[in-house]
Short mmCIF file of C-alpha atoms in Angstrom, two decimals:
data_model
loop_
_atom_site.label_atom_id
_atom_site.label_comp_id
_atom_site.label_asym_id
_atom_site.label_seq_id
_atom_site.Cartn_x
_atom_site.Cartn_y
_atom_site.Cartn_z
CA UNK A 1 -77.59 -67.22 130.16
CA UNK A 2 -77.60 -65.01 133.29
CA UNK A 3 -76.33 -65.67 136.80
CA UNK A 4 -78.29 -65.55 140.03
CA UNK A 5 -77.18 -65.57 143.65
CA UNK A 6 -78.80 -65.39 147.05
CA UNK A 7 -77.66 -65.32 150.66
CA UNK A 8 -79.83 -65.81 153.75
CA UNK A 9 -78.11 -65.32 157.11
CA UNK A 10 -79.06 -67.40 160.12
CA UNK A 11 -76.29 -65.92 162.28
CA UNK A 12 -76.85 -62.25 163.12
CA UNK A 13 -73.08 -61.81 163.64
CA UNK A 14 -72.71 -62.02 159.84
CA UNK A 15 -75.21 -59.25 159.10
CA UNK A 16 -72.59 -56.46 158.79
CA UNK A 17 -70.89 -58.59 156.10
CA UNK A 18 -73.97 -59.31 154.01
CA UNK A 19 -73.19 -56.71 151.35
CA UNK A 20 -69.54 -57.63 150.94
CA UNK A 21 -70.36 -61.34 150.69
CA UNK A 22 -73.15 -60.75 148.18
CA UNK A 23 -70.95 -58.43 146.11
CA UNK A 24 -68.29 -61.12 145.83
CA UNK A 25 -70.86 -63.67 144.73
CA UNK A 26 -72.24 -61.34 142.04
CA UNK A 27 -68.82 -60.45 140.68
CA UNK A 28 -67.96 -64.12 140.21
CA UNK A 29 -71.07 -64.45 138.00
CA UNK A 30 -69.91 -61.68 135.63
CA UNK A 31 -69.25 -63.97 132.68
CA UNK A 32 -72.77 -65.37 132.95
CA UNK A 33 -74.21 -61.86 132.72
CA UNK A 34 -71.92 -58.98 131.72
CA UNK A 35 -74.63 -56.60 130.43
CA UNK A 36 -76.31 -55.43 133.61
CA UNK A 37 -76.68 -56.38 137.24
CA UNK A 38 -78.87 -55.76 140.23
CA UNK A 39 -79.47 -56.75 143.81
CA UNK A 40 -81.88 -56.38 146.71
CA UNK A 41 -80.81 -56.14 150.34
CA UNK A 42 -83.06 -56.54 153.37
CA UNK A 43 -81.67 -54.19 156.03
CA UNK A 44 -82.85 -53.28 159.49
CA UNK A 45 -85.60 -50.83 158.55
CA UNK A 46 -87.34 -48.47 160.96
CA UNK A 47 -90.60 -49.45 162.74
CA UNK A 48 -93.56 -47.60 161.32
CA UNK A 49 -91.69 -46.29 158.28
CA UNK A 50 -91.72 -47.28 154.62
CA UNK A 51 -88.89 -47.10 152.11
CA UNK A 52 -89.21 -46.50 148.38
CA UNK A 53 -86.27 -47.14 146.08
CA UNK A 54 -86.45 -44.78 143.11
CA UNK A 55 -84.38 -44.60 139.93
CA UNK A 56 -83.77 -41.47 137.86
CA UNK A 57 -81.86 -38.20 137.60
CA UNK A 58 -81.77 -34.96 139.64
CA UNK A 59 -82.51 -36.76 142.90
CA UNK A 60 -80.96 -34.47 145.51
CA UNK A 61 -83.96 -32.20 146.10
CA UNK A 62 -86.76 -34.78 145.92
CA UNK A 63 -87.09 -35.47 149.65
CA UNK A 64 -87.10 -31.78 150.60
CA UNK A 65 -89.80 -31.06 148.02
CA UNK A 66 -92.05 -33.82 149.35
CA UNK A 67 -91.94 -32.85 153.04
CA UNK A 68 -90.05 -32.56 156.31
CA UNK A 69 -90.73 -36.13 157.51
CA UNK A 70 -89.07 -37.68 154.46
CA UNK A 71 -85.52 -38.97 154.76
CA UNK A 72 -83.35 -39.66 151.75
CA UNK A 73 -80.18 -41.49 150.77
CA UNK A 74 -78.85 -41.01 147.24
CA UNK A 75 -76.76 -43.83 145.80
CA UNK A 76 -75.61 -43.02 142.27
CA UNK A 77 -78.72 -43.14 140.02
CA UNK A 78 -81.01 -44.39 142.82
CA UNK A 79 -82.71 -42.68 145.75
CA UNK A 80 -84.09 -44.36 148.87
CA UNK A 81 -86.88 -42.36 150.49
CA UNK A 82 -88.03 -43.14 154.04
CA UNK A 83 -91.24 -41.80 155.57
CA UNK A 84 -94.11 -42.74 157.93
CA UNK A 85 -96.04 -45.72 156.62
CA UNK A 86 -99.37 -43.89 156.53
CA UNK A 87 -97.93 -41.40 154.00
CA UNK A 88 -97.12 -43.90 151.25
CA UNK A 89 -100.06 -43.01 149.00
CA UNK A 90 -99.38 -39.31 149.49
CA UNK A 91 -95.71 -39.71 148.53
CA UNK A 92 -96.55 -41.83 145.50
CA UNK A 93 -99.14 -39.27 144.37
CA UNK A 94 -96.58 -36.46 144.66
CA UNK A 95 -94.04 -38.44 142.62
CA UNK A 96 -96.61 -39.21 139.91
CA UNK A 97 -97.68 -35.58 139.66
CA UNK A 98 -94.40 -33.72 140.15
CA UNK A 99 -91.71 -36.18 139.04
CA UNK A 100 -93.22 -38.65 136.55
CA UNK A 101 -89.72 -39.20 135.15
CA UNK A 102 -88.75 -41.16 138.28
CA UNK A 103 -89.38 -44.91 138.52
CA UNK A 104 -90.25 -46.65 141.79
CA UNK A 105 -88.54 -50.05 141.64
CA UNK A 106 -88.92 -51.28 145.23
CA UNK A 107 -91.03 -50.61 148.30
CA UNK A 108 -91.36 -51.95 151.82
CA UNK A 109 -90.17 -51.63 155.38
CA UNK A 110 -86.79 -53.30 154.82
CA UNK A 111 -86.03 -53.77 151.13
CA UNK A 112 -83.64 -51.63 149.10
CA UNK A 113 -83.26 -52.53 145.43
CA UNK A 114 -80.62 -51.36 142.96
CA UNK A 115 -79.92 -52.21 139.32
CA UNK A 116 -78.10 -50.70 136.38
CA UNK A 117 -76.47 -51.44 133.03
CA UNK A 118 -72.80 -52.39 133.31
CA UNK A 119 -70.53 -55.15 134.47
CA UNK A 120 -71.51 -56.54 137.87
CA UNK A 121 -68.36 -55.35 139.65
CA UNK A 122 -68.97 -51.80 138.40
CA UNK A 123 -72.65 -51.88 139.38
CA UNK A 124 -72.00 -53.15 142.91
CA UNK A 125 -69.25 -50.54 143.34
CA UNK A 126 -71.45 -47.66 142.12
CA UNK A 127 -74.10 -48.46 144.73
CA UNK A 128 -71.73 -49.37 147.55
CA UNK A 129 -73.06 -52.89 148.05
CA UNK A 130 -69.97 -54.01 149.97
CA UNK A 131 -70.84 -51.58 152.77
CA UNK A 132 -74.46 -52.65 153.21
CA UNK A 133 -75.70 -54.75 156.12
CA UNK A 134 -78.76 -56.93 156.39
CA UNK A 135 -80.27 -60.34 156.98
CA UNK A 136 -80.58 -61.55 153.39
CA UNK A 137 -80.21 -60.49 149.81
CA UNK A 138 -80.48 -61.70 146.23
CA UNK A 139 -78.75 -60.66 143.03
CA UNK A 140 -78.66 -61.16 139.27
CA UNK A 141 -76.20 -60.70 136.42
CA UNK A 142 -77.87 -60.43 133.02
CA UNK A 143 -76.98 -61.53 129.53
CA UNK A 144 -79.67 -60.00 127.35
CA UNK A 145 -80.47 -62.68 124.77
CA UNK A 146 -84.12 -61.85 124.02
CA UNK A 147 -84.33 -58.08 124.54
CA UNK A 148 -82.27 -54.90 124.63
CA UNK A 149 -79.63 -54.15 127.25
CA UNK A 150 -81.50 -51.70 129.47
CA UNK A 151 -81.84 -50.93 133.16
CA UNK A 152 -85.57 -51.68 132.88
CA UNK A 153 -84.70 -55.23 131.85
CA UNK A 154 -82.30 -55.81 134.73
CA UNK A 155 -83.29 -57.88 137.77
CA UNK A 156 -84.44 -58.06 140.57
CA UNK A 157 -88.10 -57.28 139.94
CA UNK A 158 -90.40 -56.20 142.75
CA UNK A 159 -94.18 -55.92 142.42
CA UNK A 160 -95.18 -56.23 146.08
CA UNK A 161 -94.13 -54.81 149.43
CA UNK A 162 -90.78 -56.20 150.60
CA UNK A 163 -90.95 -58.85 147.86
CA UNK A 164 -88.59 -59.37 144.94
CA UNK A 165 -87.42 -62.04 142.53
CA UNK A 166 -84.53 -62.97 140.27
CA UNK A 167 -85.03 -65.45 137.45
CA UNK A 168 -82.91 -67.54 135.13
CA UNK A 169 -84.87 -69.04 132.25
CA UNK A 170 -87.81 -68.13 130.03
CA UNK A 171 -91.58 -68.22 130.52
CA UNK A 172 -93.79 -69.13 127.55
CA UNK A 173 -97.11 -68.04 129.09
CA UNK A 174 -96.13 -64.67 130.55
CA UNK A 175 -98.54 -62.77 128.26
CA UNK A 176 -101.58 -64.76 129.39
CA UNK A 177 -100.48 -64.45 133.01
CA UNK A 178 -100.13 -60.68 132.59
CA UNK A 179 -103.68 -60.46 131.21
CA UNK A 180 -104.92 -62.43 134.21
CA UNK A 181 -102.99 -60.42 136.81
CA UNK A 182 -103.59 -56.85 135.61
CA UNK A 183 -107.34 -56.90 136.45
CA UNK A 184 -106.31 -58.09 139.93
CA UNK A 185 -104.43 -54.81 140.46
CA UNK A 186 -100.92 -56.08 139.70
CA UNK A 187 -99.15 -53.36 137.69
CA UNK A 188 -96.18 -53.94 135.40
CA UNK A 189 -93.57 -51.43 134.27
CA UNK A 190 -91.77 -53.54 131.63
CA UNK A 191 -92.38 -56.32 129.10
CA UNK A 192 -89.97 -58.67 130.90
CA UNK A 193 -91.32 -62.16 131.62
CA UNK A 194 -89.47 -62.15 134.94
CA UNK A 195 -91.54 -59.19 136.15
CA UNK A 196 -94.65 -61.26 135.42
CA UNK A 197 -93.29 -64.05 137.63
CA UNK A 198 -92.73 -61.48 140.39
CA UNK A 199 -96.26 -60.17 139.90
CA UNK A 200 -97.69 -63.67 140.11
CA UNK A 201 -95.97 -64.25 143.46
CA UNK A 202 -97.04 -60.82 144.76
CA UNK A 203 -100.64 -61.69 143.89
CA UNK A 204 -100.42 -65.06 145.63
CA UNK A 205 -98.91 -63.51 148.75
CA UNK A 206 -101.54 -60.77 148.79
CA UNK A 207 -104.26 -63.42 148.58
CA UNK A 208 -102.93 -65.08 151.72
CA UNK A 209 -100.55 -67.77 150.48
CA UNK A 210 -97.30 -68.32 152.29
CA UNK A 211 -94.15 -67.92 150.22
CA UNK A 212 -93.73 -71.70 150.06
CA UNK A 213 -97.37 -72.18 149.01
CA UNK A 214 -97.07 -69.52 146.30
CA UNK A 215 -94.02 -71.21 144.86
CA UNK A 216 -95.69 -74.62 144.98
CA UNK A 217 -98.55 -73.16 142.93
CA UNK A 218 -96.10 -71.56 140.51
CA UNK A 219 -94.95 -75.02 139.43
CA UNK A 220 -98.36 -75.55 137.82
CA UNK A 221 -99.09 -71.98 136.73
CA UNK A 222 -95.76 -70.86 135.24
CA UNK A 223 -95.05 -72.51 131.89
CA UNK A 224 -91.48 -72.65 130.66
CA UNK A 225 -88.13 -73.27 132.25
CA UNK A 226 -87.07 -71.33 135.29
CA UNK A 227 -85.05 -71.07 138.43
CA UNK A 228 -86.47 -68.50 140.84
CA UNK A 229 -84.78 -67.03 143.90
CA UNK A 230 -87.20 -64.95 145.95
CA UNK A 231 -86.88 -62.56 148.86
CA UNK A 232 -89.60 -61.33 151.21
CA UNK A 233 -89.44 -59.26 154.41
CA UNK A 234 -88.69 -62.34 156.47
CA UNK A 235 -88.06 -65.08 153.96
CA UNK A 236 -85.83 -66.52 151.28
CA UNK A 237 -86.80 -69.26 148.83
CA UNK A 238 -85.64 -71.18 145.76
CA UNK A 239 -87.57 -73.24 143.23
CA UNK A 240 -86.68 -74.86 139.90
CA UNK A 241 -89.08 -76.05 137.23
CA UNK A 242 -89.64 -79.81 136.79
CA UNK A 243 -87.04 -80.08 134.01
CA UNK A 244 -84.39 -77.91 135.72
CA UNK A 245 -82.16 -77.34 132.72
CA UNK A 246 -80.59 -74.25 134.31
CA UNK A 247 -77.59 -74.86 136.62
CA UNK A 248 -78.02 -74.32 140.34
CA UNK A 249 -76.19 -75.15 143.55
CA UNK A 250 -76.89 -74.46 147.21
CA UNK A 251 -74.88 -74.53 150.41
CA UNK A 252 -76.17 -74.59 153.97
CA UNK A 253 -74.38 -74.23 157.28
CA UNK A 254 -75.59 -73.28 160.75
CA UNK A 255 -74.74 -69.67 159.83
CA UNK A 256 -76.32 -69.19 156.38
CA UNK A 257 -78.02 -70.59 153.30
CA UNK A 258 -76.54 -69.62 149.93
CA UNK A 259 -77.56 -70.07 146.31
CA UNK A 260 -75.51 -69.68 143.12
CA UNK A 261 -75.88 -70.54 139.47
CA UNK A 262 -72.46 -72.17 139.86
CA UNK A 263 -70.50 -73.41 142.86
CA UNK A 264 -67.70 -70.92 142.24
CA UNK A 265 -70.09 -68.14 143.35
CA UNK A 266 -70.06 -69.70 146.83
CA UNK A 267 -66.38 -70.42 147.40
CA UNK A 268 -65.70 -67.09 149.13
CA UNK A 269 -68.29 -67.63 151.86
CA UNK A 270 -67.03 -68.25 155.40
CA UNK A 271 -66.92 -71.92 156.34
CA UNK A 272 -67.94 -73.09 152.88
CA UNK A 273 -65.61 -76.07 153.25
CA UNK A 274 -67.89 -77.38 156.01
CA UNK A 275 -71.21 -76.63 154.28
CA UNK A 276 -73.73 -79.13 153.06
CA UNK A 277 -73.50 -78.48 149.32
CA UNK A 278 -76.27 -79.82 147.10
CA UNK A 279 -78.13 -79.31 143.85
CA UNK A 280 -81.74 -78.24 144.51
CA UNK A 281 -84.11 -80.89 143.23
CA UNK A 282 -86.50 -80.21 140.34
CA UNK A 283 -90.00 -79.03 141.30
CA UNK A 284 -89.16 -78.77 144.99
CA UNK A 285 -89.54 -75.59 147.02
CA UNK A 286 -86.76 -74.66 149.45
CA UNK A 287 -87.76 -71.90 151.88
CA UNK A 288 -86.37 -70.33 155.06
CA UNK A 289 -87.80 -67.71 157.40
CA UNK A 290 -85.78 -65.47 159.69
CA UNK A 291 -86.29 -65.63 163.44
CA UNK A 292 -88.60 -62.89 164.75
#
């Protein structure tokens, strides 16, 4: 069944509250996905530096072993490394050679991505989501109906820089899409169909499509039923398949745009009583970009 949420802030005064608002939205979706949960937050970032979010064990000494210019923040089972952008290939090569047990699950200037097995309230607490600030974020609560309950199967999925996706639904052509995308240099770490959708969008963006254009194309190229909520460095978007059998609701004010699988995920947002609340139309792309 699964639950998905997203929050895009127009008003910078709300940025310190992004994490606490997103955490509340995720916790409300617990009964739609009690097995595992995850979220991505787009924070301030540092000019000229890249962040990698890494999952694994024995994380405390990783940054020191890589080099003096590498910063590190450990949050439970995840580590966020920060380093000059021109060192990304060097850092990835070190990780592959010296710590192949670690999994890179997110990369970019602004994105941090966290996911684990457990009830959503426990997962958000473990990673300290309520204390995180940023401009936008997305999240997912999973009910594993077609595969095992694992952290690898949890959302969001990220296959491109500062890009991630959460998905409610099922794709019937994900195997053929995977075979098409892998020769294009899109790598996959799991067998999850949602990771293939993320890879498809990463490929489209890399080829020069805007986020809105990539999602328009997805309506013809992704076969199945789906609701996608997508984050990029500066954008936030939602699209549903032409049938739209999965529930979805959105709310927009002059301060934010919010998405939830159900309206109750949105009731804790400030000023929700004055929001324009609507059901996103089938096969229509909704996209917003943050002010530069």
